[in-house]
PDB file of C-alpha atoms in Angstrom:
ATOM      1  CA  LEU A 887       0.120  -0.107  -0.113  1.00 67.00           C
ATOM      2  CA  SER A 888       1.260   3.590  -0.652  1.00 72.00           C
ATOM      3  CA  VAL A 889       2.321   5.660   2.072  1.00 73.00           C
ATOM      4  CA  GLU A 890      -0.417   8.205   1.162  1.00 79.00           C
ATOM      5  CA  MET A 891      -3.145   5.152   0.745  1.00 80.00           C
ATOM      6  CA  LYS A 892      -2.551   4.124   4.249  1.00 78.00           C
ATOM      7  CA  LYS A 893      -2.523   7.511   5.790  1.00 80.00           C
ATOM      8  CA  GLN A 894      -5.827   8.165   4.240  1.00 84.00           C
ATOM      9  CA  LEU A 895      -7.404   4.946   5.507  1.00 85.00           C
ATOM     10  CA  GLU A 896      -5.833   5.509   9.373  1.00 83.00           C
ATOM     11  CA  GLU A 897      -7.380   9.073   9.026  1.00 86.00           C
ATOM     12  CA  ARG A 898     -10.799   7.474   8.104  1.00 88.00           C
ATOM     13  CA  MET A 899     -10.145   4.522  10.648  1.00 89.00           C
ATOM     14  CA  ASN A 900      -9.822   7.545  13.137  1.00 87.00           C
ATOM     15  CA  HIS A 901     -12.727   9.168  12.380  1.00 88.00           C
ATOM     16  CA  ILE A 902     -14.965   5.910  12.961  1.00 89.00           C
ATOM     17  CA  PHE A 903     -13.442   5.259  16.459  1.00 88.00           C
ATOM     18  CA  ASP A 904     -14.907   8.466  17.032  1.00 89.00           C
ATOM     19  CA  HIS A 905     -18.292   8.083  16.143  1.00 90.00           C
ATOM     20  CA  THR A 906     -19.147   4.768  16.700  1.00 92.00           C
ATOM     21  CA  GLU A 907     -22.452   5.630  17.547  1.00 90.00           C
ATOM     22  CA  ASP A 908     -23.484   7.017  14.220  1.00 91.00           C
ATOM     23  CA  LYS A 909     -25.933   5.610  11.837  1.00 89.00           C
ATOM     24  CA  ASP A 910     -23.749   5.701   9.251  1.00 91.00           C
ATOM     25  CA  PHE A 911     -21.273   3.617  11.000  1.00 93.00           C
ATOM     26  CA  ALA A 912     -21.661   0.579   8.950  1.00 93.00           C
ATOM     27  CA  THR A 913     -21.993   2.072   5.833  1.00 93.00           C
ATOM     28  CA  ASN A 914     -18.242   4.207   6.621  1.00 91.00           C
ATOM     29  CA  SER A 915     -16.543   1.238   7.766  1.00 93.00           C
ATOM     30  CA  LEU A 916     -17.584  -1.051   4.544  1.00 91.00           C
ATOM     31  CA  ASP A 917     -16.404   1.835   2.137  1.00 92.00           C
ATOM     32  CA  ILE A 918     -12.864   2.163   3.954  1.00 89.00           C
ATOM     33  CA  PHE A 919     -12.715  -1.839   3.595  1.00 90.00           C
ATOM     34  CA  GLY A 920     -13.487  -1.549   0.189  1.00 90.00           C
ATOM     35  CA  GLU A 921     -10.609   0.889  -0.799  1.00 87.00           C
ATOM     36  CA  LEU A 922      -8.366  -1.422   1.250  1.00 86.00           C
ATOM     37  CA  GLU A 923      -9.106  -4.611  -0.415  1.00 89.00           C
ATOM     38  CA  SER A 924      -9.052  -2.555  -3.851  1.00 86.00           C
ATOM     39  CA  ALA A 925      -5.625  -1.654  -2.920  1.00 79.00           C
ATOM     40  CA  ILE A 926      -4.465  -4.871  -2.402  1.00 78.00           C
ATOM     41  CA  PHE A 927      -5.745  -7.003  -4.931  1.00 78.00           C
ATOM     42  CA  LYS A 928      -5.892  -4.427  -7.596  1.00 74.00           C
ATOM     43  CA  ASN A 929      -2.016  -5.379  -8.890  1.00 64.00           C
ATOM     44  CA  ASP A 930      -2.723  -9.403  -7.568  1.00 66.00           C
ATOM     45  CA  ALA A 931      -0.486  -9.135  -4.591  1.00 67.00           C
ATOM     46  CA  VAL A 932       0.672 -12.404  -3.402  1.00 67.00           C
ATOM     47  CA  ALA A 933       2.737 -11.033  -0.398  1.00 75.00           C
ATOM     48  CA  ILE A 934       2.832  -8.346   2.428  1.00 75.00           C
ATOM     49  CA  ASP A 935       6.549  -6.710   2.498  1.00 75.00           C
ATOM     50  CA  VAL A 936       6.659  -6.304   6.260  1.00 71.00           C
ATOM     51  CA  ASN A 937       9.275  -3.707   6.121  1.00 68.00           C
ATOM     52  CA  LEU A 938       6.567  -1.539   4.724  1.00 65.00           C
ATOM     53  CA  ILE A 939       4.533  -1.781   8.132  1.00 64.00           C
ATOM     54  CA  LYS A 940       5.173   2.184   9.131  1.00 51.00           C
ATOM     55  CA  ILE A 941       5.892   3.170  12.635  1.00 45.00           C
ATOM     56  CA  SER A 942       3.007   5.428  13.859  1.00 46.00           C
ATOM     57  CA  ASP A 943       1.871   7.423  16.575  1.00 47.00           C
ATOM     58  CA  GLU A 944      -1.672   6.593  15.692  1.00 59.00           C
ATOM     59  CA  TYR A 945      -1.215   2.894  16.688  1.00 72.00           C
ATOM     60  CA  THR A 946      -4.895   1.665  17.013  1.00 79.00           C
ATOM     61  CA  PHE A 947      -5.909   3.428  13.585  1.00 81.00           C
ATOM     62  CA  LYS A 948      -2.784   2.132  11.440  1.00 85.00           C
ATOM     63  CA  HIS A 949      -3.042  -1.332  13.583  1.00 89.00           C
ATOM     64  CA  SER A 950      -6.358  -1.783  12.273  1.00 91.00           C
ATOM     65  CA  VAL A 951      -5.119  -1.197   8.789  1.00 89.00           C
ATOM     66  CA  ASP A 952      -2.340  -3.423   8.981  1.00 90.00           C
ATOM     67  CA  VAL A 953      -4.165  -6.461  10.501  1.00 94.00           C
ATOM     68  CA  ALA A 954      -6.921  -6.481   7.885  1.00 94.00           C
ATOM     69  CA  ALA A 955      -4.113  -6.665   5.202  1.00 91.00           C
ATOM     70  CA  ILE A 956      -1.891  -9.097   6.773  1.00 93.00           C
ATOM     71  CA  SER A 957      -5.051 -11.389   7.676  1.00 96.00           C
ATOM     72  CA  MET A 958      -6.209 -11.144   3.917  1.00 94.00           C
ATOM     73  CA  MET A 959      -3.136 -12.194   2.731  1.00 92.00           C
ATOM     74  CA  ILE A 960      -3.191 -15.257   5.328  1.00 95.00           C
ATOM     75  CA  GLY A 961      -6.242 -15.929   4.230  1.00 95.00           C
ATOM     76  CA  ARG A 962      -5.382 -16.314   0.349  1.00 92.00           C
ATOM     77  CA  GLU A 963      -2.372 -18.523   1.383  1.00 93.00           C
ATOM     78  CA  TYR A 964      -4.636 -20.569   3.670  1.00 96.00           C
ATOM     79  CA  GLY A 965      -6.716 -21.292   0.516  1.00 95.00           C
ATOM     80  CA  LEU A 966     -10.033 -18.950   1.705  1.00 97.00           C
ATOM     81  CA  SER A 967     -12.529 -18.564  -1.012  1.00 96.00           C
ATOM     82  CA  LYS A 968     -12.786 -14.448  -2.397  1.00 92.00           C
ATOM     83  CA  ASP A 969     -15.915 -14.223  -0.200  1.00 94.00           C
ATOM     84  CA  GLU A 970     -14.024 -15.604   3.170  1.00 96.00           C
ATOM     85  CA  ILE A 971     -11.112 -13.482   2.339  1.00 94.00           C
ATOM     86  CA  HIS A 972     -13.638 -10.174   1.840  1.00 94.00           C
ATOM     87  CA  GLN A 973     -15.077 -11.037   5.283  1.00 96.00           C
ATOM     88  CA  LEU A 974     -12.055 -11.693   7.010  1.00 97.00           C
ATOM     89  CA  GLY A 975     -10.475  -8.200   5.967  1.00 95.00           C
ATOM     90  CA  ILE A 976     -13.833  -6.183   7.592  1.00 96.00           C
ATOM     91  CA  THR A 977     -13.177  -8.577  10.360  1.00 97.00           C
ATOM     92  CA  GLY A 978      -9.586  -7.137  10.736  1.00 96.00           C
ATOM     93  CA  LEU A 979     -10.296  -4.090  10.209  1.00 94.00           C
ATOM     94  CA  LEU A 980     -12.824  -3.509  12.786  1.00 95.00           C
ATOM     95  CA  HIS A 981     -11.366  -6.060  15.317  1.00 96.00           C
ATOM     96  CA  ASP A 982     -10.178  -3.486  18.055  1.00 95.00           C
ATOM     97  CA  VAL A 983     -13.014  -0.709  17.462  1.00 94.00           C
ATOM     98  CA  GLY A 984     -14.292  -1.252  20.953  1.00 94.00           C
ATOM     99  CA  LYS A 985     -10.902   0.117  22.276  1.00 93.00           C
ATOM    100  CA  ALA A 986     -12.907   3.595  21.379  1.00 92.00           C
ATOM    101  CA  LYS A 987     -14.632   2.683  24.687  1.00 94.00           C
ATOM    102  CA  ILE A 988     -11.345   2.243  26.465  1.00 93.00           C
ATOM    103  CA  PRO A 989      -9.955   5.368  28.390  1.00 92.00           C
ATOM    104  CA  ASN A 990      -6.841   6.843  26.410  1.00 88.00           C
ATOM    105  CA  GLU A 991      -4.637   6.986  29.167  1.00 91.00           C
ATOM    106  CA  ILE A 992      -4.763   3.691  29.555  1.00 91.00           C
ATOM    107  CA  LEU A 993      -4.482   2.867  25.800  1.00 88.00           C
ATOM    108  CA  ASN A 994      -1.538   5.215  25.559  1.00 84.00           C
ATOM    109  CA  LYS A 995      -0.185   4.706  29.026  1.00 88.00           C
ATOM    110  CA  PRO A 996       3.959   4.549  28.594  1.00 85.00           C
ATOM    111  CA  GLY A 997       4.732   2.542  31.229  1.00 84.00           C
ATOM    112  CA  LYS A 998       3.360  -1.289  32.504  1.00 87.00           C
ATOM    113  CA  LEU A 999      -0.284  -1.681  32.948  1.00 90.00           C
ATOM    114  CA  THR A1000      -1.444  -2.654  36.235  1.00 94.00           C
ATOM    115  CA  LYS A1001      -3.265  -5.591  36.786  1.00 94.00           C
ATOM    116  CA  GLU A1002      -6.486  -3.587  36.934  1.00 96.00           C
ATOM    117  CA  GLU A1003      -5.838  -1.641  33.749  1.00 96.00           C
ATOM    118  CA  PHE A1004      -5.023  -4.940  31.488  1.00 95.00           C
ATOM    119  CA  GLU A1005      -8.190  -6.231  32.777  1.00 96.00           C
ATOM    120  CA  ILE A1006      -9.979  -2.955  31.718  1.00 97.00           C
ATOM    121  CA  ILE A1007      -8.003  -3.158  28.245  1.00 95.00           C
ATOM    122  CA  LYS A1008      -9.402  -6.986  27.953  1.00 97.00           C
ATOM    123  CA  ASN A1009     -12.985  -5.775  27.487  1.00 97.00           C
ATOM    124  CA  HIS A1010     -12.143  -4.249  24.426  1.00 96.00           C
ATOM    125  CA  SER A1011     -12.879  -7.110  22.589  1.00 97.00           C
ATOM    126  CA  LEU A1012     -16.616  -7.694  24.011  1.00 98.00           C
ATOM    127  CA  TYR A1013     -16.962  -3.752  23.599  1.00 96.00           C
ATOM    128  CA  GLY A1014     -16.252  -4.026  20.002  1.00 96.00           C
ATOM    129  CA  PHE A1015     -18.532  -7.299  19.522  1.00 98.00           C
ATOM    130  CA  GLU A1016     -21.649  -5.234  21.068  1.00 97.00           C
ATOM    131  CA  ILE A1017     -20.679  -2.183  19.013  1.00 95.00           C
ATOM    132  CA  LEU A1018     -21.102  -4.241  15.747  1.00 96.00           C
ATOM    133  CA  ARG A1019     -24.056  -6.359  16.821  1.00 96.00           C
ATOM    134  CA  GLU A1020     -25.994  -3.429  17.514  1.00 94.00           C
ATOM    135  CA  LYS A1021     -25.500  -2.129  13.934  1.00 91.00           C
ATOM    136  CA  ASP A1022     -27.326  -4.968  12.674  1.00 89.00           C
ATOM    137  CA  SER A1023     -25.067  -4.766   9.401  1.00 91.00           C
ATOM    138  CA  PHE A1024     -22.135  -7.410  10.039  1.00 95.00           C
ATOM    139  CA  SER A1025     -22.745 -11.297   9.797  1.00 96.00           C
ATOM    140  CA  PRO A1026     -22.200 -13.822  12.930  1.00 97.00           C
ATOM    141  CA  ILE A1027     -18.742 -14.709  11.675  1.00 97.00           C
ATOM    142  CA  ILE A1028     -17.391 -11.118  11.442  1.00 97.00           C
ATOM    143  CA  LEU A1029     -18.922 -10.745  15.079  1.00 98.00           C
ATOM    144  CA  ASP A1030     -17.204 -13.967  16.464  1.00 98.00           C
ATOM    145  CA  GLY A1031     -13.783 -12.748  15.286  1.00 98.00           C
ATOM    146  CA  VAL A1032     -13.772  -9.183  16.820  1.00 98.00           C
ATOM    147  CA  LEU A1033     -14.989 -11.192  20.055  1.00 98.00           C
ATOM    148  CA  HIS A1034     -12.515 -13.923  20.499  1.00 98.00           C
ATOM    149  CA  HIS A1035      -9.260 -12.457  18.354  1.00 98.00           C
ATOM    150  CA  HIS A1036      -7.502 -12.701  21.727  1.00 98.00           C
ATOM    151  CA  GLU A1037      -8.181 -16.222  22.365  1.00 98.00           C
ATOM    152  CA  LYS A1038      -5.442 -18.795  22.214  1.00 97.00           C
ATOM    153  CA  MET A1039      -5.001 -22.583  21.286  1.00 97.00           C
ATOM    154  CA  ASN A1040      -4.067 -23.669  25.102  1.00 97.00           C
ATOM    155  CA  GLY A1041      -6.763 -21.851  26.708  1.00 97.00           C
ATOM    156  CA  ALA A1042      -4.877 -18.884  27.873  1.00 96.00           C
ATOM    157  CA  GLY A1043      -6.768 -15.945  26.152  1.00 97.00           C
ATOM    158  CA  TYR A1044      -9.655 -14.296  26.377  1.00 97.00           C
ATOM    159  CA  PRO A1045     -12.707 -13.380  26.979  1.00 97.00           C
ATOM    160  CA  ASP A1046     -13.984 -16.894  27.094  1.00 97.00           C
ATOM    161  CA  CYS A1047     -10.949 -18.751  27.465  1.00 97.00           C
ATOM    162  CA  GLN A1048     -11.888 -20.695  24.272  1.00 97.00           C
ATOM    163  CA  LYS A1049      -9.151 -23.938  22.842  1.00 95.00           C
ATOM    164  CA  GLU A1050      -8.363 -25.462  19.988  1.00 92.00           C
ATOM    165  CA  GLY A1051     -11.345 -26.449  17.942  1.00 90.00           C
ATOM    166  CA  GLU A1052     -13.899 -23.824  19.980  1.00 97.00           C
ATOM    167  CA  ILE A1053     -11.630 -20.956  17.814  1.00 98.00           C
ATOM    168  CA  SER A1054     -13.336 -19.781  14.811  1.00 98.00           C
ATOM    169  CA  LEU A1055     -10.719 -19.908  12.057  1.00 98.00           C
ATOM    170  CA  PHE A1056     -10.956 -16.211  11.379  1.00 98.00           C
ATOM    171  CA  SER A1057     -10.105 -15.725  15.059  1.00 98.00           C
ATOM    172  CA  ARG A1058      -7.163 -17.692  14.767  1.00 98.00           C
ATOM    173  CA  ILE A1059      -5.978 -15.944  11.385  1.00 98.00           C
ATOM    174  CA  LEU A1060      -6.594 -12.703  13.458  1.00 98.00           C
ATOM    175  CA  SER A1061      -4.358 -13.751  15.866  1.00 98.00           C
ATOM    176  CA  VAL A1062      -1.408 -14.176  14.279  1.00 98.00           C
ATOM    177  CA  ALA A1063      -1.681 -11.000  12.410  1.00 97.00           C
ATOM    178  CA  ASP A1064      -2.494  -9.091  15.517  1.00 96.00           C
ATOM    179  CA  ILE A1065       0.671 -10.207  17.530  1.00 96.00           C
ATOM    180  CA  PHE A1066       2.889  -9.713  14.593  1.00 95.00           C
ATOM    181  CA  ASP A1067       1.870  -6.484  13.863  1.00 92.00           C
ATOM    182  CA  ALA A1068       2.058  -5.533  17.443  1.00 91.00           C
ATOM    183  CA  LEU A1069       5.226  -6.588  17.924  1.00 92.00           C
ATOM    184  CA  VAL A1070       7.007  -4.667  14.957  1.00 89.00           C
ATOM    185  CA  THR A1071       5.568  -1.684  15.621  1.00 86.00           C
ATOM    186  CA  ARG A1072       6.620   1.279  17.965  1.00 81.00           C
ATOM    187  CA  ARG A1073       4.008   1.661  21.008  1.00 78.00           C
ATOM    188  CA  PRO A1074       4.284   4.552  24.098  1.00 74.00           C
ATOM    189  CA  TYR A1075       5.616   1.385  26.184  1.00 75.00           C
ATOM    190  CA  LYS A1076       8.127  -0.530  23.946  1.00 80.00           C
ATOM    191  CA  GLY A1077      10.148   0.194  20.445  1.00 81.00           C
ATOM    192  CA  PRO A1078       9.494  -2.001  17.360  1.00 85.00           C
ATOM    193  CA  ILE A1079      11.185  -5.330  16.647  1.00 88.00           C
ATOM    194  CA  SER A1080      12.713  -6.553  13.400  1.00 86.00           C
ATOM    195  CA  GLY A1081      10.639  -8.570  11.085  1.00 87.00           C
ATOM    196  CA  ARG A1082      12.585 -11.915  11.566  1.00 86.00           C
ATOM    197  CA  GLU A1083      12.821 -11.285  15.550  1.00 90.00           C
ATOM    198  CA  ALA A1084       8.971 -11.181  15.282  1.00 92.00           C
ATOM    199  CA  MET A1085       8.317 -13.907  12.954  1.00 91.00           C
ATOM    200  CA  GLU A1086      10.623 -15.977  15.359  1.00 91.00           C
ATOM    201  CA  MET A1087       8.597 -15.176  18.426  1.00 94.00           C
ATOM    202  CA  ILE A1088       5.534 -16.201  16.416  1.00 95.00           C
ATOM    203  CA  LEU A1089       7.110 -19.619  15.644  1.00 92.00           C
ATOM    204  CA  ALA A1090       7.986 -19.869  19.146  1.00 94.00           C
ATOM    205  CA  LEU A1091       4.543 -19.232  20.078  1.00 94.00           C
ATOM    206  CA  GLY A1092       3.265 -22.910  18.796  1.00 90.00           C
ATOM    207  CA  GLU A1093       1.172 -23.864  21.997  1.00 94.00           C
ATOM    208  CA  GLU A1094      -0.834 -20.706  21.892  1.00 97.00           C
ATOM    209  CA  LEU A1095      -1.187 -20.407  17.755  1.00 98.00           C
ATOM    210  CA  ASP A1096      -2.458 -22.417  15.144  1.00 97.00           C
ATOM    211  CA  ASN A1097       0.700 -24.008  13.261  1.00 96.00           C
ATOM    212  CA  LYS A1098      -1.295 -23.981  10.047  1.00 96.00           C
ATOM    213  CA  ILE A1099      -2.186 -20.368  10.244  1.00 97.00           C
ATOM    214  CA  ILE A1100       1.469 -19.571  11.203  1.00 96.00           C
ATOM    215  CA  GLN A1101       2.728 -21.830   8.095  1.00 95.00           C
ATOM    216  CA  SER A1102       0.405 -19.775   6.026  1.00 96.00           C
ATOM    217  CA  PHE A1103       1.577 -16.587   7.359  1.00 95.00           C
ATOM    218  CA  ILE A1104       5.334 -17.302   7.148  1.00 93.00           C
ATOM    219  CA  GLU A1105       4.305 -18.091   3.142  1.00 92.00           C
ATOM    220  CA  SER A1106       2.538 -14.801   2.726  1.00 90.00           C
ATOM    221  CA  VAL A1107       4.893 -12.687   3.835  1.00 86.00           C
ATOM    222  CA  ILE A1108       8.487 -10.898   2.656  1.00 87.00           C
ATOM    223  CA  LEU A1109      11.010 -10.081   5.178  1.00 87.00           C
ATOM    224  CA  TYR A1110      13.912  -9.255   2.761  1.00 89.00           C
ATOM    225  CA  PRO A1111      12.715  -8.018  -0.656  1.00 87.00           C
ATOM    226  CA  VAL A1112      14.760  -8.432  -3.807  1.00 91.00           C
ATOM    227  CA  ASP A1113      17.835  -5.808  -3.845  1.00 93.00           C
ATOM    228  CA  THR A1114      17.836  -5.564   0.057  1.00 90.00           C
ATOM    229  CA  ILE A1115      21.459  -5.138   1.195  1.00 92.00           C
ATOM    230  CA  VAL A1116      21.990  -7.420   3.929  1.00 90.00           C
ATOM    231  CA  GLU A1117      24.736  -8.723   6.401  1.00 90.00           C
ATOM    232  CA  LEU A1118      25.553 -12.421   6.766  1.00 88.00           C
ATOM    233  CA  SER A1119      26.715 -13.912   9.936  1.00 85.00           C
ATOM    234  CA  THR A1120      30.265 -14.581   8.397  1.00 85.00           C
ATOM    235  CA  GLY A1121      30.458 -10.429   8.402  1.00 88.00           C
ATOM    236  CA  GLN A1122      30.395 -10.402   4.332  1.00 89.00           C
ATOM    237  CA  MET A1123      27.632  -8.253   2.973  1.00 93.00           C
ATOM    238  CA  ALA A1124      25.332  -9.486   0.537  1.00 93.00           C
ATOM    239  CA  LYS A1125      22.158  -8.438  -1.744  1.00 94.00           C
ATOM    240  CA  VAL A1126      19.056 -10.286  -2.182  1.00 94.00           C
ATOM    241  CA  VAL A1127      18.304 -11.546  -5.367  1.00 95.00           C
ATOM    242  CA  GLU A1128      15.604 -14.346  -4.854  1.00 93.00           C
ATOM    243  CA  ASN A1129      12.950 -15.179  -2.123  1.00 90.00           C
ATOM    244  CA  ASN A1130      11.885 -18.763  -0.775  1.00 86.00           C
ATOM    245  CA  LYS A1131       8.212 -18.534  -0.034  1.00 83.00           C
ATOM    246  CA  ARG A1132       8.437 -21.717   2.500  1.00 83.00           C
ATOM    247  CA  TYR A1133      11.504 -20.278   4.115  1.00 86.00           C
ATOM    248  CA  PRO A1134      11.339 -16.297   4.173  1.00 87.00           C
ATOM    249  CA  THR A1135      14.327 -15.916   6.278  1.00 85.00           C
ATOM    250  CA  ARG A1136      16.812 -17.533   4.000  1.00 88.00           C
ATOM    251  CA  PRO A1137      16.594 -15.772   0.619  1.00 90.00           C
ATOM    252  CA  LYS A1138      19.155 -16.192  -2.244  1.00 92.00           C
ATOM    253  CA  VAL A1139      21.934 -13.776  -1.889  1.00 93.00           C
ATOM    254  CA  VAL A1140      25.008 -12.783  -3.769  1.00 94.00           C
ATOM    255  CA  GLU A1141      28.186 -11.823  -1.693  1.00 93.00           C
ATOM    256  CA  LEU A1142      29.114  -8.145  -3.058  1.00 94.00           C
ATOM    257  CA  GLN A1143      32.749  -8.598  -2.399  1.00 92.00           C
ATOM    258  CA  THR A1144      32.881 -12.253  -4.163  1.00 92.00           C
ATOM    259  CA  GLY A1145      30.129 -12.229  -6.182  1.00 93.00           C
ATOM    260  CA  MET A1146      29.415 -16.008  -4.967  1.00 91.00           C
ATOM    261  CA  VAL A1147      25.219 -16.942  -4.657  1.00 92.00           C
ATOM    262  CA  TYR A1148      24.036 -18.756  -1.741  1.00 90.00           C
ATOM    263  CA  ASP A1149      20.955 -20.249  -1.667  1.00 90.00           C
ATOM    264  CA  LEU A1150      20.731 -19.767   2.100  1.00 88.00           C
ATOM    265  CA  CYS A1151      17.743 -22.166   2.219  1.00 83.00           C
ATOM    266  CA  HIS A1152      19.806 -25.297   0.655  1.00 77.00           C
ATOM    267  CA  ASP A1153      23.440 -24.244   1.426  1.00 65.00           C
ATOM    268  CA  MET A1154      22.999 -25.039   5.012  1.00 57.00           C
ATOM    269  CA  GLU A1155      26.494 -26.375   5.390  1.00 50.00           C
ATOM    270  CA  CYS A1156      27.837 -22.753   4.692  1.00 55.00           C
ATOM    271  CA  ASN A1157      26.136 -21.648   7.851  1.00 62.00           C
ATOM    272  CA  LYS A1158      25.624 -18.629   6.380  1.00 70.00           C
ATOM    273  CA  ILE A1159      22.605 -16.630   7.775  1.00 73.00           C
ATOM    274  CA  ILE A1160      21.180 -12.868   7.513  1.00 76.00           C
ATOM    275  CA  VAL A1161      22.084 -11.202  10.890  1.00 69.00           C
ATOM    276  CA  LEU A1162      20.968  -7.752   9.537  1.00 58.00           C
TER     277      LEU A1162
END
């Protein structure tokens, strides 16, 4: 997505978060999503370049756009139908709308939340569900995704402590997209981490997240776009010349000094990995 397009979408998301009681809320939300959907698929996008997820102070609004985009790409890789991807994208765009009812001093607190403050934050999924249900314009699958996007496969999530088969597909997809975007984005209380580090953390959450969704996520993101200059573990600088869909952390590279080409996915014996 272009910077200008994302800025426009984020500004419009800001507006609907401030006007959740408006009678035009559903129409405005779907209009915004229509623009996002068109922007993503007009060039037949097949992956998200996670390096284009920009740092923003308006976290909730940019996060909503990012999660919608990432979720749609995961859904496409997972094999969802066009209509299912459409519904999933709407769910991603509105998954945090309940934060409109959370005090800003808690949402934007620079320090660690108290136990009581975290309990208040946790209410946002229920608030979002109630906001959308009152509009009578959103399908049950969207409502469920908004309500349960913080559920975990091991039952450690909220609000209903659902486990594995109890959690809807949309909720499982949103959970991966939501966590990844939160990790790579600056917040008042933390700095962003790299896409590689965030992906490694996602992989480490195998007990909490759906592993099939994780695999679809891995295959729908680009960590190192072609022509990116990277540093290898040997200290040599290299340029990315080709990505590997199944192993985004191990693309094919050419060393700048020697001209040697290494497929980091297959040349495991050379023990070269990207460190930058």
